[in-house]
Amino acid sequence: MLSFDPQTSGGLFICADKNNAENMLADLWRDGVDNASIIGRVCKRDKEYIRLIK
């Protein structure tokens, strides 16, 4: 199971190139991972590297 981590009994974070993220998300949805979503992006700006989508 790609979206399951037995060590924490929770979901996994997956990093993808921004040019492929939407395609990867669509593939996950098509394969039945209906709770997959894009939650943020990694960027280098003012010492803040991970920016969450609100």
PDB file of C-alpha atoms in Angstrom:
ATOM      1  CA  MET A   1       0.000   0.000   0.000  1.00  0.00           C
ATOM      2  CA  LEU A   2       1.634   3.217  -1.139  1.00  0.00           C
ATOM      3  CA  SER A   3      -0.347   5.568   1.088  1.00  0.00           C
ATOM      4  CA  PHE A   4       0.090   3.655   4.362  1.00  0.00           C
ATOM      5  CA  ASP A   5       3.007   3.679   6.783  1.00  0.00           C
ATOM      6  CA  PRO A   6       2.821   0.746   9.248  1.00  0.00           C
ATOM      7  CA  GLN A   7       5.288   2.415  11.599  1.00  0.00           C
ATOM      8  CA  THR A   8       2.911   5.265  12.365  1.00  0.00           C
ATOM      9  CA  SER A   9      -0.405   3.845  11.109  1.00  0.00           C
ATOM     10  CA  GLY A  10      -0.737   7.002   9.089  1.00  0.00           C
ATOM     11  CA  GLY A  11      -0.314   8.432   5.652  1.00  0.00           C
ATOM     12  CA  LEU A  12       2.884   9.223   3.813  1.00  0.00           C
ATOM     13  CA  PHE A  13       4.196  12.440   2.329  1.00  0.00           C
ATOM     14  CA  ILE A  14       5.333  12.181  -1.268  1.00  0.00           C
ATOM     15  CA  CYS A  15       7.468  14.861  -2.903  1.00  0.00           C
ATOM     16  CA  ALA A  16       7.048  15.389  -6.625  1.00  0.00           C
ATOM     17  CA  ASP A  17       8.387  17.829  -9.156  1.00  0.00           C
ATOM     18  CA  LYS A  18       5.902  20.675  -9.544  1.00  0.00           C
ATOM     19  CA  ASN A  19       5.575  19.888 -13.257  1.00  0.00           C
ATOM     20  CA  ASN A  20       4.402  16.343 -12.472  1.00  0.00           C
ATOM     21  CA  ALA A  21       2.477  16.794  -9.209  1.00  0.00           C
ATOM     22  CA  GLU A  22      -0.985  17.140 -10.777  1.00  0.00           C
ATOM     23  CA  ASN A  23      -0.427  14.029 -12.924  1.00  0.00           C
ATOM     24  CA  MET A  24       0.756  12.051  -9.909  1.00  0.00           C
ATOM     25  CA  LEU A  25      -2.281  13.170  -7.934  1.00  0.00           C
ATOM     26  CA  ALA A  26      -4.610  12.112 -10.758  1.00  0.00           C
ATOM     27  CA  ASP A  27      -2.889   8.696 -10.889  1.00  0.00           C
ATOM     28  CA  LEU A  28      -3.349   8.225  -7.142  1.00  0.00           C
ATOM     29  CA  TRP A  29      -7.043   9.150  -7.380  1.00  0.00           C
ATOM     30  CA  ARG A  30      -7.527   6.782 -10.325  1.00  0.00           C
ATOM     31  CA  ASP A  31      -5.902   3.995  -8.296  1.00  0.00           C
ATOM     32  CA  GLY A  32      -8.318   4.527  -5.410  1.00  0.00           C
ATOM     33  CA  VAL A  33      -6.283   6.776  -3.103  1.00  0.00           C
ATOM     34  CA  ASP A  34      -9.146   9.265  -2.858  1.00  0.00           C
ATOM     35  CA  ASN A  35      -7.720  11.130   0.139  1.00  0.00           C
ATOM     36  CA  ALA A  36      -4.519  12.117  -1.707  1.00  0.00           C
ATOM     37  CA  SER A  37      -4.008  15.867  -2.004  1.00  0.00           C
ATOM     38  CA  ILE A  38      -1.407  18.526  -2.605  1.00  0.00           C
ATOM     39  CA  ILE A  39      -0.774  20.182   0.753  1.00  0.00           C
ATOM     40  CA  GLY A  40       2.164  22.470   0.132  1.00  0.00           C
ATOM     41  CA  ARG A  41       5.308  23.223  -1.780  1.00  0.00           C
ATOM     42  CA  VAL A  42       9.001  23.364  -1.004  1.00  0.00           C
ATOM     43  CA  CYS A  43      10.655  26.680  -1.734  1.00  0.00           C
ATOM     44  CA  LYS A  44      13.613  28.704  -0.574  1.00  0.00           C
ATOM     45  CA  ARG A  45      12.365  32.070   0.540  1.00  0.00           C
ATOM     46  CA  ASP A  46      13.183  34.040   3.670  1.00  0.00           C
ATOM     47  CA  LYS A  47      14.568  30.933   5.426  1.00  0.00           C
ATOM     48  CA  GLU A  48      11.190  29.181   5.139  1.00  0.00           C
ATOM     49  CA  TYR A  49      11.552  26.082   3.005  1.00  0.00           C
ATOM     50  CA  ILE A  50       8.153  24.396   3.244  1.00  0.00           C
ATOM     51  CA  ARG A  51       5.084  26.482   2.565  1.00  0.00           C
ATOM     52  CA  LEU A  52       1.734  24.850   3.370  1.00  0.00           C
ATOM     53  CA  ILE A  53      -1.363  25.598   1.350  1.00  0.00           C
ATOM     54  CA  LYS A  54      -4.079  27.068   3.546  1.00  0.00           C
TER      55      LYS A  54
END
